[in-house]
Short mmCIF file of C-alpha atoms in Angstrom, two decimals:
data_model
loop_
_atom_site.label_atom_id
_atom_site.label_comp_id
_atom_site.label_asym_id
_atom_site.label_seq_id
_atom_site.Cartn_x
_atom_site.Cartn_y
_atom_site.Cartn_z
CA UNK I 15 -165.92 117.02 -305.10
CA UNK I 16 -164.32 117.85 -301.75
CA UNK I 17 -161.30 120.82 -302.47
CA UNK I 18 -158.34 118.98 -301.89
CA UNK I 19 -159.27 115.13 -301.54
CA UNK I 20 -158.41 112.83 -304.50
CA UNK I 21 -161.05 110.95 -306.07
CA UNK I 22 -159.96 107.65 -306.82
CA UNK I 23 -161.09 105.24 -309.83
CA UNK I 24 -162.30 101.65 -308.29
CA UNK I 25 -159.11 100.08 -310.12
CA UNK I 26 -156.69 103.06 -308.15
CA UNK I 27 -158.56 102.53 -304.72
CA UNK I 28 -157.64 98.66 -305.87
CA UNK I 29 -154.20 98.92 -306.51
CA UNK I 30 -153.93 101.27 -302.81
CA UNK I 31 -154.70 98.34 -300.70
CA UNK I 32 -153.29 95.11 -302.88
CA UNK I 33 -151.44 94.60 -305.28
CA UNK I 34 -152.92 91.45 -306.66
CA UNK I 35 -156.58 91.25 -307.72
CA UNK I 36 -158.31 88.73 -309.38
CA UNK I 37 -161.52 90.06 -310.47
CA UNK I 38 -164.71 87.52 -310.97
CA UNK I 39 -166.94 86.80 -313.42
CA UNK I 40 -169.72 88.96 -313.59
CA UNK I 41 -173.20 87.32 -313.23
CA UNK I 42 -175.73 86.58 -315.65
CA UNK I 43 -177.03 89.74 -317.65
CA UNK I 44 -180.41 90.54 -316.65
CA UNK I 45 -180.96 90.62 -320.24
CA UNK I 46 -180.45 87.00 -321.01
CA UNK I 47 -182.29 86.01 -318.03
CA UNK I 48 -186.20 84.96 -317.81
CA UNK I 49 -187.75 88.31 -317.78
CA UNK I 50 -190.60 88.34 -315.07
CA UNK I 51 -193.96 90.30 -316.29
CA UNK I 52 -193.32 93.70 -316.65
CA UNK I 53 -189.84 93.02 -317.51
CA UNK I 54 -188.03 96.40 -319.31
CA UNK I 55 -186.44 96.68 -322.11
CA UNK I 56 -184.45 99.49 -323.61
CA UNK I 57 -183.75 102.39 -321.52
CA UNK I 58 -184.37 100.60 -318.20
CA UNK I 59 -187.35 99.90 -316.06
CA UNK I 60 -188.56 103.53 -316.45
CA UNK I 61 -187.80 103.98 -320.30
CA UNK I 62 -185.69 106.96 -319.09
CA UNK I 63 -184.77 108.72 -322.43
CA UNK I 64 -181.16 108.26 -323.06
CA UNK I 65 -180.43 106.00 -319.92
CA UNK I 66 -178.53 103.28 -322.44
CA UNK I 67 -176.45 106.56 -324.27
CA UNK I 68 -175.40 107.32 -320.20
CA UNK I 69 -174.50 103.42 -319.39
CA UNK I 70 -172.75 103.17 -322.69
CA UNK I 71 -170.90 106.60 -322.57
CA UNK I 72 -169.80 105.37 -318.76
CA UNK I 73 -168.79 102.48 -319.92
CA UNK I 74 -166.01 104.34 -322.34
CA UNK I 75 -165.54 106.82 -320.01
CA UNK I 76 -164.39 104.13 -317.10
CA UNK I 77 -163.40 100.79 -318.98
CA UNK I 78 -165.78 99.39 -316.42
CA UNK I 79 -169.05 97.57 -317.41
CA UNK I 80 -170.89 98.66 -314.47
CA UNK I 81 -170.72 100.83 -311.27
CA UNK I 82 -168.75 98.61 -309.03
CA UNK I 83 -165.81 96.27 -309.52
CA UNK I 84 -165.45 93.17 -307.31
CA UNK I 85 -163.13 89.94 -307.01
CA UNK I 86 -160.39 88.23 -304.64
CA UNK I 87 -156.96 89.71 -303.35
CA UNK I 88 -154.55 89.08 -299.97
CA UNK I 89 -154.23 92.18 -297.94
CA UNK I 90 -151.75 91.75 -295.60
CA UNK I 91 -151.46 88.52 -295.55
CA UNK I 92 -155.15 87.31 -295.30
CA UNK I 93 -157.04 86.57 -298.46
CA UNK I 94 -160.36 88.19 -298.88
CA UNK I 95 -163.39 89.22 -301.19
CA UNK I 96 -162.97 93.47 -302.43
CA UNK I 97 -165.73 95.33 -303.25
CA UNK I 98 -164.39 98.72 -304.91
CA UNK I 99 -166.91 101.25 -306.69
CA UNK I 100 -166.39 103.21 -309.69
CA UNK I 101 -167.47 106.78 -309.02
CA UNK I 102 -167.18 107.95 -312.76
CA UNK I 103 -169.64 105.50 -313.83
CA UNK I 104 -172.75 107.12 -313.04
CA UNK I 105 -171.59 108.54 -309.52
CA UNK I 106 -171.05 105.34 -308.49
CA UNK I 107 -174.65 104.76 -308.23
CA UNK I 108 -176.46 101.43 -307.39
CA UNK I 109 -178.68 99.81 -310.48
CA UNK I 110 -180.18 96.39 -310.55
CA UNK I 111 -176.81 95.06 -312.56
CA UNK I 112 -174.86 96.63 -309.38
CA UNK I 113 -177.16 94.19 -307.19
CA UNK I 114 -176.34 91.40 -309.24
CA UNK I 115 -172.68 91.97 -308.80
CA UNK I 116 -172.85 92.80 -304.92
CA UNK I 117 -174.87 89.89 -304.16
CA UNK I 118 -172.71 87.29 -306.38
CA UNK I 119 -169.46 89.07 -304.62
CA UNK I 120 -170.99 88.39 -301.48
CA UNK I 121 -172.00 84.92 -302.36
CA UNK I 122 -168.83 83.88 -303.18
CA UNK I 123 -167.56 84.87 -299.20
CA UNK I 124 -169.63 82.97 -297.93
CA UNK I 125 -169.02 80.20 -300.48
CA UNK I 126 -165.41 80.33 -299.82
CA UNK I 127 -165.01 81.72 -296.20
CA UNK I 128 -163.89 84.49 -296.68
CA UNK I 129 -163.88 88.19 -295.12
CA UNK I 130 -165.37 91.20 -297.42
CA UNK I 131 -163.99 94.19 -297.95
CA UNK I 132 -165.54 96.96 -299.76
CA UNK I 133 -164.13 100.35 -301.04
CA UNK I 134 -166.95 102.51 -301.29
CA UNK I 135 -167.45 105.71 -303.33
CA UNK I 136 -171.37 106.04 -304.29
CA UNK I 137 -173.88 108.69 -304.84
CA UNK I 138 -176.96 106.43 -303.93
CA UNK I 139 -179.06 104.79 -305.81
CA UNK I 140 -179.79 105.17 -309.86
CA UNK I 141 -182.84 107.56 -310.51
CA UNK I 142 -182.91 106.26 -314.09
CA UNK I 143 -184.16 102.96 -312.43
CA UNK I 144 -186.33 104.69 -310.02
CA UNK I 145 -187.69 101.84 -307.40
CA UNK I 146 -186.21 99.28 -309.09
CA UNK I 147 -182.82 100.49 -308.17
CA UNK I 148 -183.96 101.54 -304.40
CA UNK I 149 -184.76 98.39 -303.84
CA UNK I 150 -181.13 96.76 -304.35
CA UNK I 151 -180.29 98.17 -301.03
CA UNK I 152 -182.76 95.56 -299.43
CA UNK I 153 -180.96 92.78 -301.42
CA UNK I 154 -177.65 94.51 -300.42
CA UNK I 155 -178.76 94.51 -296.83
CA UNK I 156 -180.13 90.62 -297.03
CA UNK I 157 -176.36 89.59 -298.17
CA UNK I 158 -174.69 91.03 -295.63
CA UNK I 159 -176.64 89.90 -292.94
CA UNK I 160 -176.48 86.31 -294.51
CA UNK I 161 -172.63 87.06 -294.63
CA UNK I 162 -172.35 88.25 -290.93
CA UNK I 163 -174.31 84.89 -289.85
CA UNK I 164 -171.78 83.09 -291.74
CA UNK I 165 -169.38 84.31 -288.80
CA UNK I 166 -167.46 86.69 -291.63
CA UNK I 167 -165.92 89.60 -291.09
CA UNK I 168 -167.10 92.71 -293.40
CA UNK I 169 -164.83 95.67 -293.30
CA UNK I 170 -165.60 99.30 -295.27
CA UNK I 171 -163.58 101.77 -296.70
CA UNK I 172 -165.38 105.14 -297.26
CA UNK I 173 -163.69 107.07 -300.36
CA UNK I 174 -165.28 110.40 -301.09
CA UNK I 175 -167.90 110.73 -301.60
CA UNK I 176 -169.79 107.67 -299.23
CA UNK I 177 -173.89 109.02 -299.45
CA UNK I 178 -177.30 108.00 -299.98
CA UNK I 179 -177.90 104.24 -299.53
CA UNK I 180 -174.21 102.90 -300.33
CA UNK I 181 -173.30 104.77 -297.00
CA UNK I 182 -176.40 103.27 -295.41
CA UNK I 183 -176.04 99.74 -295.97
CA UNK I 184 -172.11 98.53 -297.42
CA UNK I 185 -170.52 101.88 -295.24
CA UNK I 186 -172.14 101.91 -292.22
CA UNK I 187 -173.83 98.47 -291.91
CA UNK I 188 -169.73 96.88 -292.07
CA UNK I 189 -168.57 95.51 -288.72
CA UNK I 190 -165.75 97.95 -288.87
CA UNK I 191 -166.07 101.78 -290.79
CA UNK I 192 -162.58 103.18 -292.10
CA UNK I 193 -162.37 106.57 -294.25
CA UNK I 194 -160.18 108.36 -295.93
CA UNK I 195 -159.25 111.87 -294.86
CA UNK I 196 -161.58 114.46 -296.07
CA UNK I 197 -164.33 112.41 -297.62
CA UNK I 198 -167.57 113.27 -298.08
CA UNK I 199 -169.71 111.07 -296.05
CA UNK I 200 -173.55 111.44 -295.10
CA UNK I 201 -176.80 109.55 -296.16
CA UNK I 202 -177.54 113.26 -298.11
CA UNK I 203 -175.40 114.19 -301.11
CA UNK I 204 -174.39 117.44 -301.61
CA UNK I 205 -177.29 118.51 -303.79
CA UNK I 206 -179.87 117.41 -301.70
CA UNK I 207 -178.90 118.89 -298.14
CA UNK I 208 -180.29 121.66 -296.72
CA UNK I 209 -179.17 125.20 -297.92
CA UNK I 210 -178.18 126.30 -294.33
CA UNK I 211 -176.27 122.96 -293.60
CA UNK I 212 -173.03 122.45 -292.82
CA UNK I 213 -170.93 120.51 -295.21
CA UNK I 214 -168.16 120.34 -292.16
CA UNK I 215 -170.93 118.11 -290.69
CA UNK I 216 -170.99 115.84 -293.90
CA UNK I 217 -167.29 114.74 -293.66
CA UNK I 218 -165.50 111.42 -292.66
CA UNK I 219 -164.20 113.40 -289.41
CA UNK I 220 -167.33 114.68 -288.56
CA UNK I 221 -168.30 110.89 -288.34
CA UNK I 222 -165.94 109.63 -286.62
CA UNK I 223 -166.65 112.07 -283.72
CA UNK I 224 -170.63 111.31 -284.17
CA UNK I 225 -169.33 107.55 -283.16
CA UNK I 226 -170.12 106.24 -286.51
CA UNK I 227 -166.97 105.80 -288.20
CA UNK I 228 -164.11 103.81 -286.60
CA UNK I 229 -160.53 105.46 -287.60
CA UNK I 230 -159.80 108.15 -290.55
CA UNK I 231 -156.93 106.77 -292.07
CA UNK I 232 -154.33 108.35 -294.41
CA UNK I 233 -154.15 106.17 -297.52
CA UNK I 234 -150.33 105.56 -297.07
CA UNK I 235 -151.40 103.49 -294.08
CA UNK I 236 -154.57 102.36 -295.24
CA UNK I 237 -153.16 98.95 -296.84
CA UNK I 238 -151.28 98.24 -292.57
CA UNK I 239 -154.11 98.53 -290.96
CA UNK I 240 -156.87 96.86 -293.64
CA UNK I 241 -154.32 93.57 -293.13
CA UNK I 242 -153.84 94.02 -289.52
CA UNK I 243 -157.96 94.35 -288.99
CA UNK I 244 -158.67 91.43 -291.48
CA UNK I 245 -155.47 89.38 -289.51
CA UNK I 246 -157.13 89.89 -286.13
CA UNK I 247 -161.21 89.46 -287.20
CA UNK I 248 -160.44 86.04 -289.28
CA UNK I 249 -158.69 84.33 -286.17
CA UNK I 250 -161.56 82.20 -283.73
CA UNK I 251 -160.63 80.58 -280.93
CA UNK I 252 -162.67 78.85 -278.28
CA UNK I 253 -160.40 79.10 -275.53
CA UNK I 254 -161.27 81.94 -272.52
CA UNK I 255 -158.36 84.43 -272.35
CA UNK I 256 -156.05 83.65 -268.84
CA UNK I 257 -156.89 87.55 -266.89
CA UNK I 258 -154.05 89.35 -267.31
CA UNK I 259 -151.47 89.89 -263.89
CA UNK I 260 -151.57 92.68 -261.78
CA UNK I 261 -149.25 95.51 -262.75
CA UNK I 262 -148.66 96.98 -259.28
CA UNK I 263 -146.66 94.85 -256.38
CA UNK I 264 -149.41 96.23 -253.99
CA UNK I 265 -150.31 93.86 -250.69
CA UNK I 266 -153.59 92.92 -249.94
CA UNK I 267 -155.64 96.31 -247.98
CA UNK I 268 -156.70 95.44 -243.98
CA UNK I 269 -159.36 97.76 -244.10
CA UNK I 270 -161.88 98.89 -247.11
CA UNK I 271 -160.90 102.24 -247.03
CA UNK I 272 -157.30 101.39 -247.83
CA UNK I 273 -158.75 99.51 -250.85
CA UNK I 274 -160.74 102.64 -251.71
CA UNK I 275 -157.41 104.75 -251.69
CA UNK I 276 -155.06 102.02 -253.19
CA UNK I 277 -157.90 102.01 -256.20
CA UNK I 278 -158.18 105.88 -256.28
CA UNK I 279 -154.36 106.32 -256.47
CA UNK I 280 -153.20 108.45 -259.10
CA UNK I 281 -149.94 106.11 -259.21
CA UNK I 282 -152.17 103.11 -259.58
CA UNK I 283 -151.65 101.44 -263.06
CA UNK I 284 -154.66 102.24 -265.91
CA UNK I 285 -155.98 100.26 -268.45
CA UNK I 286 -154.18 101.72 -270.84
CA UNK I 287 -150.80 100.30 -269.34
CA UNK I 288 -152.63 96.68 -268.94
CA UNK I 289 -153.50 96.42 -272.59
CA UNK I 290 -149.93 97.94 -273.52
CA UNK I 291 -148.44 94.90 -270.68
CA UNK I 292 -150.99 92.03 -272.44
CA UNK I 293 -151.63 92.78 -276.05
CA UNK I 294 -149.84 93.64 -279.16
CA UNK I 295 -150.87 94.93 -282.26
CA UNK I 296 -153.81 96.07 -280.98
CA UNK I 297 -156.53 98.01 -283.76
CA UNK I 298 -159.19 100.25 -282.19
CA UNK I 299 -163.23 100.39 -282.71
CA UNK I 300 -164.67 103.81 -282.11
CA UNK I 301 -168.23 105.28 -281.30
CA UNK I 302 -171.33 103.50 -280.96
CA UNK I 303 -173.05 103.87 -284.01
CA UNK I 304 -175.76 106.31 -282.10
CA UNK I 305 -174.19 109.59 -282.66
CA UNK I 306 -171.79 109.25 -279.38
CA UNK I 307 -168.38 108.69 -278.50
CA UNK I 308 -166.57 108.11 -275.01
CA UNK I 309 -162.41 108.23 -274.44
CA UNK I 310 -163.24 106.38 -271.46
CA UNK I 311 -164.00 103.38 -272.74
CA UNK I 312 -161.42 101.45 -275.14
CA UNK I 313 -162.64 98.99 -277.29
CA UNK I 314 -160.73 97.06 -279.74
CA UNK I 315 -158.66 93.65 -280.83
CA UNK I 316 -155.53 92.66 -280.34
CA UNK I 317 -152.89 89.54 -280.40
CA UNK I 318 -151.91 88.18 -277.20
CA UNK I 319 -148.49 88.47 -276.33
CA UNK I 320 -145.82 85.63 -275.64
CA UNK I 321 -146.76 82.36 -273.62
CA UNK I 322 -148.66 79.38 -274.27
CA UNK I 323 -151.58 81.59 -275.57
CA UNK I 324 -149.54 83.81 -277.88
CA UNK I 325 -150.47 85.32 -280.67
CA UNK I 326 -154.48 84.48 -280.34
CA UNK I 327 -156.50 87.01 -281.28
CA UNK I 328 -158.56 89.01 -278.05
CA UNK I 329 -161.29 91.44 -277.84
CA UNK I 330 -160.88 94.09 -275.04
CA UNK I 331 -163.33 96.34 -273.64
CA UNK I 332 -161.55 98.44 -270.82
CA UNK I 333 -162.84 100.97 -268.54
CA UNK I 334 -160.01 104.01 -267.97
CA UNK I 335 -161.07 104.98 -264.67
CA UNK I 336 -164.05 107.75 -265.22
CA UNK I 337 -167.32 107.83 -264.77
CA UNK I 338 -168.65 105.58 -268.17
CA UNK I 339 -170.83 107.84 -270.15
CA UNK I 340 -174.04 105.83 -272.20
CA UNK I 341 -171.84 106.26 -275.97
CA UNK I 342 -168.97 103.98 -274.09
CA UNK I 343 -171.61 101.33 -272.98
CA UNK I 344 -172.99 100.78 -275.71
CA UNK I 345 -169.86 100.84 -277.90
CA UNK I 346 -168.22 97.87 -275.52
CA UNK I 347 -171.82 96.29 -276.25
CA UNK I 348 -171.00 96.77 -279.81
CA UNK I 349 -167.96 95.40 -279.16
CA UNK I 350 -168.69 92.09 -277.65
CA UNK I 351 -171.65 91.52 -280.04
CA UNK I 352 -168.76 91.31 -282.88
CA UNK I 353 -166.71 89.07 -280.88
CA UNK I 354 -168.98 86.86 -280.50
CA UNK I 355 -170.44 86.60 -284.17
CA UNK I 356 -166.78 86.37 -284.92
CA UNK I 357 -166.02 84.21 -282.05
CA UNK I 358 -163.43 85.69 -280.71
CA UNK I 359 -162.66 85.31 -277.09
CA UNK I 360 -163.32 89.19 -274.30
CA UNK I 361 -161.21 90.28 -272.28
CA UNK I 362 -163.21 93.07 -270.27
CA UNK I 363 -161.18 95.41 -267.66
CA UNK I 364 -163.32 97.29 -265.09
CA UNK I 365 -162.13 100.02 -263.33
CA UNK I 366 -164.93 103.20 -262.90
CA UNK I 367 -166.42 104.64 -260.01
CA UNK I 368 -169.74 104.05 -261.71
CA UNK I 369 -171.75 105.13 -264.41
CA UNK I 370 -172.03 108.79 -265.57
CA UNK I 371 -175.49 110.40 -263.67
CA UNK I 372 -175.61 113.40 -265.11
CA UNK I 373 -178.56 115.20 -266.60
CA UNK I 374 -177.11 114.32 -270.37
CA UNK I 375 -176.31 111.22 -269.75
CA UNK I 376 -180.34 110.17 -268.56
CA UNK I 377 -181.04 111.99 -271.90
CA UNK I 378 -178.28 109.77 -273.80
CA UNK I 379 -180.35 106.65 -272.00
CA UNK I 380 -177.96 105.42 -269.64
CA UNK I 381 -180.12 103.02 -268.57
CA UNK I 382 -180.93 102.00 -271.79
CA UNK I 383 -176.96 101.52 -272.81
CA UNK I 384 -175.75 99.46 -269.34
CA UNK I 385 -179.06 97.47 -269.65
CA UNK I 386 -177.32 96.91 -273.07
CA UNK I 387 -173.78 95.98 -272.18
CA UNK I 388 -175.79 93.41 -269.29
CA UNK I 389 -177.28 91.66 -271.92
CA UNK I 390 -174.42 91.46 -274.29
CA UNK I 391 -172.48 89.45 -271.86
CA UNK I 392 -175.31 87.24 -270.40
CA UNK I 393 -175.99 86.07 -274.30
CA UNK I 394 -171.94 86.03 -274.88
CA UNK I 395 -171.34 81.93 -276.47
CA UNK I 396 -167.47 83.35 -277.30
CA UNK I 397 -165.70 83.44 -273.55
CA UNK I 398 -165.80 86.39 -271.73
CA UNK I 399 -162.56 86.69 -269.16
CA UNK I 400 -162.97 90.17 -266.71
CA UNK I 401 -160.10 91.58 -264.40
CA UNK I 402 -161.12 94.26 -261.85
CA UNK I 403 -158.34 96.75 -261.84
CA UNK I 404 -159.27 99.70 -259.51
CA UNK I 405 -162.55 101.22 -258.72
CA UNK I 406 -165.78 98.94 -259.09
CA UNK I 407 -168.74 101.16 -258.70
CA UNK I 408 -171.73 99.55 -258.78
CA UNK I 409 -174.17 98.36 -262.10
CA UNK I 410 -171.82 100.62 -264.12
CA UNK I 411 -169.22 98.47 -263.00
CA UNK I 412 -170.85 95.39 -262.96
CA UNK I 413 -172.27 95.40 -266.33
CA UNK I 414 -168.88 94.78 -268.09
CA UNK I 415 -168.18 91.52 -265.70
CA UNK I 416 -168.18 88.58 -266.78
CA UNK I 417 -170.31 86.11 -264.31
CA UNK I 418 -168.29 83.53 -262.54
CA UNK I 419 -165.61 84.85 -264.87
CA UNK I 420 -163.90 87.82 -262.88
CA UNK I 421 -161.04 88.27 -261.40
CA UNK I 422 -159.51 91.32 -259.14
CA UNK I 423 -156.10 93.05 -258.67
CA UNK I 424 -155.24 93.71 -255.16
CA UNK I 425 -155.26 97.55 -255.79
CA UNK I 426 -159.09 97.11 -256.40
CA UNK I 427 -162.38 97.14 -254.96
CA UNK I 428 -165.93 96.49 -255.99
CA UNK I 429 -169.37 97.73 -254.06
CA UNK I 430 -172.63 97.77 -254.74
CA UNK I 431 -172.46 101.75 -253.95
CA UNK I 432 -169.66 103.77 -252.94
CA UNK I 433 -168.99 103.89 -249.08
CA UNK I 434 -169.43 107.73 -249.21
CA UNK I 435 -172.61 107.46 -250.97
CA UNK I 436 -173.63 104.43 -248.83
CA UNK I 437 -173.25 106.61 -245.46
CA UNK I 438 -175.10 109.82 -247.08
CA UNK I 439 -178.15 107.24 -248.02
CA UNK I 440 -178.04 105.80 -244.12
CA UNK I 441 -177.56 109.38 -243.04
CA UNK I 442 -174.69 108.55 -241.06
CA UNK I 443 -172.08 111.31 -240.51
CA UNK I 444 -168.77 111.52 -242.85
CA UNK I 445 -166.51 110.72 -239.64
CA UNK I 446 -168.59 107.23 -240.21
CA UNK I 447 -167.54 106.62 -243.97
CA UNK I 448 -165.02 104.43 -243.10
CA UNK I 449 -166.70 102.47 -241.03
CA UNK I 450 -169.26 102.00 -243.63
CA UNK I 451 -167.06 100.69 -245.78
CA UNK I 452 -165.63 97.86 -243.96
CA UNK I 453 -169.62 96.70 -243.67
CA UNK I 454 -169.93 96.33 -247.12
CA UNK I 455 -166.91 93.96 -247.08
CA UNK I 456 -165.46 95.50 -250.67
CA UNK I 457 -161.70 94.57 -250.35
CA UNK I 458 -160.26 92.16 -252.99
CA UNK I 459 -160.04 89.34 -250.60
CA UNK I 460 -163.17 89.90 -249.47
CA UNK I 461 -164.86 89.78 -252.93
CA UNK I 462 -163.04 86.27 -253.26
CA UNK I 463 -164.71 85.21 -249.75
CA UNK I 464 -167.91 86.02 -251.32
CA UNK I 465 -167.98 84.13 -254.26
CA UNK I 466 -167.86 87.58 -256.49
CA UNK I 467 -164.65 87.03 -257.98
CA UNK I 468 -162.44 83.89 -258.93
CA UNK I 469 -159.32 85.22 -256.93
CA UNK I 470 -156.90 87.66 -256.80
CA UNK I 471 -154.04 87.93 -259.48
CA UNK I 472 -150.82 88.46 -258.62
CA UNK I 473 -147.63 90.58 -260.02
CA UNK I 474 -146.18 88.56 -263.13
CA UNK I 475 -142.93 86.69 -262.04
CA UNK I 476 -139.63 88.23 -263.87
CA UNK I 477 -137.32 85.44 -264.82
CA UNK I 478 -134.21 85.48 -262.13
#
């Protein structure tokens, strides 16, 4: 156990989130099932000595009949399915009767439309059922992928400790990963690392900067932000998203270059003030499930704010203005993937002066991660909205708009290279850059004349 970081029962983790749970029938006992050939009898499927004394002396022990505890609740307002495991029973450990549980809980989402939530604390899987109980993650994994083409949310909570194959299939295969301060988390338990490792590398905040966990959350504010996720994930809508207006009352640019400095102005609004100006109650995605992160990139849902489209749900991935490392592209790939299992309409905001080209970003696969984000939005069915807000440099621009979908501010430009890098490849002179700029035609109302964008937004109208 992690110094410091309370271990809490299944029914306690329970009662932190909701407090009304309705838990369902278990399924049918393996026992009074038809037993296949080969089918075991006491002591499990590997007559492990003593294995019934264990399950029996848990079951005292926790009150629970097996490792996991599942059934209905509302959270926040939205009524769901809630897995929540019971550590003291066998470290929470996954047995064949755990896989009959999981895959009935799961059943009954889909059955009933309805989002899954599971609060996981698990050693792995039961050695006292050897391969028997290794292969309930396979059944594990088949139900939520059967639950995720249903178009249902799935949304984990990792208690401590989250290892072994619990952490590999309910933890990190959930649309969105949510941990509690401190927790142990890591496919190896304690016992089984390496002596020399690192057990700050086997923690929930070590994941969540390794881009695999989405938000460490304090459980005080754990039960806020499980309603607000499962508000804004179990809300489709067909509808494209209207682009958002500009934020800046900035005239059209006569020449490219004053687009170029209008985009590259330090005053010029960021993403970060469009989603503050459009959204509300907006709940963040981090990391790309790869091992990366980037700040640069925001990704996330939110609720549209007042008008004729309030309150509908939106999924944003936004571009801040840097150069967009490979972690960010493929996390706004991740991103629009979920949106559009969930159907859920994008709303994408471009604004970099391209895609990172350093040496560690060609190791990270940069091509790999845009050619990722490209083919996320060409196989989009949910509609994908874009607004150019400053700097559109090139594919790692381009990647994030939506075709015959984008619109521009008129502090913004796009180009298929930057001007300066445009004249250094023509080996023209830098007193030339300028010039080279106005041939590639890159000003917002050029863009428009050129079929790139749908037009130019304009400053939102305050009432007189």
């Amino acid at each position: 156990m992690t110094e410091g970081v309370p271990r809490y029962t299944a029914r306690e983790a329970i009662d932190l989130v909701t407090s009304g749970f309705t838990e369902l029938p278990g399924p049918v006992d393996p026992v009074s099932r038809p037993s296949p050939p080969g089918e075991f009898g006491p002591d499990g499927p590997l007559s492990w000595q003593g294995y019934d004394a264990s399950r029996a002396r848990a079951v005292a022990r926790t009150g629970e009949e097996e490792s996991v505890v599942c059934g209905t609740a509302t959270i926040g307002g939205t009524a769901t399915v809630l897995i929540s495991f019971e550590f003291g029973f066998l470290g929470g450990s996954l047995g064949e009767r755990t896989g009959d549980r999981l895959e009935a809980a799961y059943a009954y989402a889909r059955e009933h439309r309805l989002p899954v939530v599971s609060l996981v604390a698990t050693g792995g899987s039961r050695m006292q059922e050897g391969m028997r109980a290794l292969v309930q993650l396979q059944r594990v994994a088949r139900q939520s992928t059967l639950t995720r083409e249903a178009g249902l949310p799935q949304i984990a909570v990792l208690r401590d400790p989250t290892t072994g194959g619990g952490w590999a299939t309910l933890g990190a295969g959930a649309d969105v990963v949510l941990a509690l301060p401190g927790a142990q988390v890591g496919f190896a338990g304690s016992r089984v690392r390496p002596p020399e490792a690192d057990p700050a590398a086997y923690t929930a905040e070590a994941q969540l900067a390794a881009g695999a966990v989405d938000a460490v959350v304090p459980p005080a504010e754990l039960p806020g932000l499980l309603g607000l996720w499962l508000h804004l994930l179990s809300r489709p809508s067909a509808e494209p998203v209207p682009p958002p207006p500009a934020l800046a009352d900035t005239d059209l640019p006569a020449t490219s270059w004053e687009a170029v400095d209008n985009a590259r102005s330090p005053q010029r609004p960021r993403a970060a003030a469009y989603l503050d100006a459009y959204l509300d109650r907006r709940a963040a995605i981090s990391g790309d499930r790869c091992g990366g992160t980037d700040d640069g990139m925001l990704c996330g849902f939110g609720v549209l704010k007042d008008g004729k489209d309030g309150g509908r749900t939106v999924a944003y991935a936004a571009q801040t203005g840097t150069a967009t490392r490979p972690a960010g592209y493929r996390t706004a790939a991740r991103l629009i993937r979920l949106a559009d299992r969930l159907r859920i309409p994008v709303l994408t905001l471009v604004d970099t002066p391209g895609a990172a080209n350093d040496a560690e970003a060609e190791r990270q696969g940069a091509g790999a991660a845009i050619a990722d984000v490209f083919g996320a939005v060409a196989a989009a069915g949910t509609p994908v909205t874009t607004l150019l807000i400053g700097e559109g440099g090139s594919g790692g621009a381009l990647a994030l708009a939506a075709p015959d979908n984008t619109w521009a501010t008129p502090d913004s430009y796009f180009s298929v290279i930057a001007p300066e890098l445009a004249a250094a490849i023509l080996k023209r002179p830098p007193e030339e850059v300028r010039a080279t700029a106005d041939q590639l035609r890159i000003r917002p109302q050029d863009l428009v004349n050129l079929g790139v964008v749908r037009g130019i937004v304009e400053p939102s109208k305050s009432p007189s």
